[in-house]
Short mmCIF file of C-alpha atoms in Angstrom, two decimals:
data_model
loop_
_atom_site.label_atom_id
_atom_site.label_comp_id
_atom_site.label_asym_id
_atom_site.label_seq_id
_atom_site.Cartn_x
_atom_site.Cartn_y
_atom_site.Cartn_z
CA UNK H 191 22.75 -50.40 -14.77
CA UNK H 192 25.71 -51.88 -13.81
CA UNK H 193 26.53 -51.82 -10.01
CA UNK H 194 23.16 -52.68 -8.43
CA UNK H 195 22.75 -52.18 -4.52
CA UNK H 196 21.63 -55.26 -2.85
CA UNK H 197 19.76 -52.88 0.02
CA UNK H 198 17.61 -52.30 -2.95
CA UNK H 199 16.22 -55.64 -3.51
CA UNK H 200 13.63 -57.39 -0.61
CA UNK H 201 13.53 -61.05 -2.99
CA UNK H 202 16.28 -63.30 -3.33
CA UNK H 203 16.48 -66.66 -4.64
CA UNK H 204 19.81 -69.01 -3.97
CA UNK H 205 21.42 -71.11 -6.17
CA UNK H 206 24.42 -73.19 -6.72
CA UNK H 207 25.71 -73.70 -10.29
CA UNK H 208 26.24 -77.46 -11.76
CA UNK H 209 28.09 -79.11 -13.77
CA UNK H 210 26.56 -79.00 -16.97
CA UNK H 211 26.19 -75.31 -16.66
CA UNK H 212 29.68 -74.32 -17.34
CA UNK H 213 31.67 -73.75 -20.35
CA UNK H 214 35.00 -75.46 -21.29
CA UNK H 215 36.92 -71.96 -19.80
CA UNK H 216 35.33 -73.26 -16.34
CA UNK H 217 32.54 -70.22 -16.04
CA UNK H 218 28.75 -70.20 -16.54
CA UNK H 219 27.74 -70.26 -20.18
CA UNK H 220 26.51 -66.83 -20.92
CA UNK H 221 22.98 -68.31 -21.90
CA UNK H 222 22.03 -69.74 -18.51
CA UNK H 223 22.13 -66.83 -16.89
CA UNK H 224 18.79 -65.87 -18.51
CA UNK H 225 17.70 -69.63 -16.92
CA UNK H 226 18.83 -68.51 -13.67
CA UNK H 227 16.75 -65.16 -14.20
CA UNK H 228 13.41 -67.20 -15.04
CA UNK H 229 13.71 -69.19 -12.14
CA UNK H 230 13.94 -66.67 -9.47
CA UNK H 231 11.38 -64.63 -11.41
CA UNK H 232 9.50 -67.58 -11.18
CA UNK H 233 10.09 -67.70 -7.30
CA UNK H 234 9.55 -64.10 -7.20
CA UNK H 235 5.91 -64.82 -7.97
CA UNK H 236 5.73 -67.59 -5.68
CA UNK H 237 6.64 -65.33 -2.71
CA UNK H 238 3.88 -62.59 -4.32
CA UNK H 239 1.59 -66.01 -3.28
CA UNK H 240 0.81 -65.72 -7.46
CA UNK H 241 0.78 -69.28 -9.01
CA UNK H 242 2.05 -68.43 -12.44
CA UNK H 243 0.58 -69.29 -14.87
CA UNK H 244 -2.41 -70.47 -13.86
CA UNK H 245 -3.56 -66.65 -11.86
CA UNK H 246 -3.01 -65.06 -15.11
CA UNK H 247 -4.58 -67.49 -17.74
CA UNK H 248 -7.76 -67.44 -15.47
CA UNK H 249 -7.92 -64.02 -16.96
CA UNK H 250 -7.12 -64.88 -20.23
CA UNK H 251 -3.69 -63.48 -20.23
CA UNK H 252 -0.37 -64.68 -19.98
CA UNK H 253 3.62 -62.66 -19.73
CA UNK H 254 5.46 -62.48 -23.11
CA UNK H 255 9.09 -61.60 -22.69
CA UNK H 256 10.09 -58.85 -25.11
CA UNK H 257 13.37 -57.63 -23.16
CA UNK H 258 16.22 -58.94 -22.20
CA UNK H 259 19.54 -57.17 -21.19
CA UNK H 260 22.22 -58.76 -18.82
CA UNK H 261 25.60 -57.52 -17.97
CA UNK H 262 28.49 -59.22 -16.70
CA UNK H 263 30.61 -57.92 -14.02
CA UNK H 264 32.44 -61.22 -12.96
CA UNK H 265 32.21 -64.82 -13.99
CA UNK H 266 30.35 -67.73 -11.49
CA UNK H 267 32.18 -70.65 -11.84
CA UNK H 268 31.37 -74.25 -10.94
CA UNK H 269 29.97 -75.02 -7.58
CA UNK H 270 29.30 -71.00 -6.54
CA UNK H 271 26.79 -70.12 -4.46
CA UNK H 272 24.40 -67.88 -5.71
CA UNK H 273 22.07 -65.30 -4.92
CA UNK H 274 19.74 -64.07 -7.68
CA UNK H 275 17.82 -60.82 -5.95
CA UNK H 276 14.83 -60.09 -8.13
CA UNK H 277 12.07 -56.88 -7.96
CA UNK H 278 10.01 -54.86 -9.86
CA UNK H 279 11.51 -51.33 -11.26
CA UNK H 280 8.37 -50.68 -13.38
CA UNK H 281 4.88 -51.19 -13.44
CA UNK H 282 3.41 -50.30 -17.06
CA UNK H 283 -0.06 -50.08 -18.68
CA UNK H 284 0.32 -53.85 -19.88
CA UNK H 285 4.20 -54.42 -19.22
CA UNK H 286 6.33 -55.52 -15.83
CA UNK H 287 9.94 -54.71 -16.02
CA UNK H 288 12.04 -56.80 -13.57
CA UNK H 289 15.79 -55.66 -12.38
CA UNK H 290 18.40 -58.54 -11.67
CA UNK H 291 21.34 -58.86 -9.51
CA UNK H 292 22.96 -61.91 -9.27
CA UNK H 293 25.99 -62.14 -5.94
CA UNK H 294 28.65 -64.18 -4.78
CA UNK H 295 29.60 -64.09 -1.28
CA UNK H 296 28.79 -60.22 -1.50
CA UNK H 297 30.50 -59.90 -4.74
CA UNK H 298 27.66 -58.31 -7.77
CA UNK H 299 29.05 -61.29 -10.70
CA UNK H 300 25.82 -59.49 -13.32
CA UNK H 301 23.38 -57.40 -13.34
CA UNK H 302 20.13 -57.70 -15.84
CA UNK H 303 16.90 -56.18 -17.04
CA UNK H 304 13.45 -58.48 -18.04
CA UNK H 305 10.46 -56.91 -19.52
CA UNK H 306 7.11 -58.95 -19.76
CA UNK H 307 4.28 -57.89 -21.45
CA UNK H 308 1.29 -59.13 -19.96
CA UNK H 309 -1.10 -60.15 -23.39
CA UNK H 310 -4.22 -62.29 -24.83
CA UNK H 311 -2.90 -65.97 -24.02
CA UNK H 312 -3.92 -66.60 -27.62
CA UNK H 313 -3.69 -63.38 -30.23
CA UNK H 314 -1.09 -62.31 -28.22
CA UNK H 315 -2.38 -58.45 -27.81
CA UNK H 316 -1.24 -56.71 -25.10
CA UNK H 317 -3.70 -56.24 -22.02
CA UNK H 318 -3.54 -53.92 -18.80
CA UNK H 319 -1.94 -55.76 -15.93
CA UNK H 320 -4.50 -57.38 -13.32
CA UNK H 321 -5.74 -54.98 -10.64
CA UNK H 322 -4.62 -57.66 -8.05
CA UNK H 323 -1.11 -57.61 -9.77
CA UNK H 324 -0.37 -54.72 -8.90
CA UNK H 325 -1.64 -54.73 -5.81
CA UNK H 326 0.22 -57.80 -4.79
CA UNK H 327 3.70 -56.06 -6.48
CA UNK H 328 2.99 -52.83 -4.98
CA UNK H 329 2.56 -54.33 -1.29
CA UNK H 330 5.47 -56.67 -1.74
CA UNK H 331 8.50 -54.00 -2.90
CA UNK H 332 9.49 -51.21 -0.33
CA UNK H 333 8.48 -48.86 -3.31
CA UNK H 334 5.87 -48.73 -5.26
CA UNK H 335 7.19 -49.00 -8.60
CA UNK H 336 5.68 -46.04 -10.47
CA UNK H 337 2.60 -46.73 -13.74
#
């Protein structure tokens, strides 16, 4: 998974790293890159035109993270520009797997994996994803990610 192509990714959300996101060695704390992967998944639905979570509770569903992978290439550091590309690699039966790249000035710093699992808001059992999900996903990436 490592060196991601940024060609392959049509999303991509900026942001700059603060103060309170770096460690005493002067990098980003390991943990907040998972923050910075929320947000621009976040953002990623925003640009679908999906208001999260409100389009998927009015079905009764909701996204449950059950995977999380990130790998680091190169550290951000204080102040760094950033720009977190986000798209779908897979479409399951109930599940949406998301592929990462986070750059600097060009440079890949990590590269990460999110799986959601679209469920029952409530007893939390999984549930096909929405018709108009997919739809939205599929007519948004240059691919259609494959069922």
């Amino acid at each position: 998974m490592a060196k991601l192509s940024r060609d392959d990714f049509r999303f991509f959300h900026p942001l700059r790293v603060r103060w309170a996101e770096v460690d005493p060695q002067g990098i980003v704390f390991n943990g907040n890159y998972l923050t910075y992967a929320d947000v621009a998944i976040t953002e990623y639905f925003r640009a679908l035109e999906v208001s999260y979570p409100a389009d998927l509770l009015r079905d009764g569903g909701d996204f449950f993270a059950v995977r999380t992978l990130l790998e680091y290439l190169a550290p951000a550091r204080f102040d760094d520009e950033l720009e977190i590309g986000v798209r779908v690699a897979r479409l399951g039966g109930a599940s949406m797997g998301f592929e990462l790249g986070i750059w600097r000035n060009g440079e890949q710093l990590t590269s990460g994996e999110v799986v959601y699992v679209h469920a029952d808001a409530e007893e939390r059992r999984s549930l096909r994803l929405p018709d108009w999900l997919r739809e939205r996903v599929r007519g948004f990436e240059r691919c259609a990610p494959a069922d």
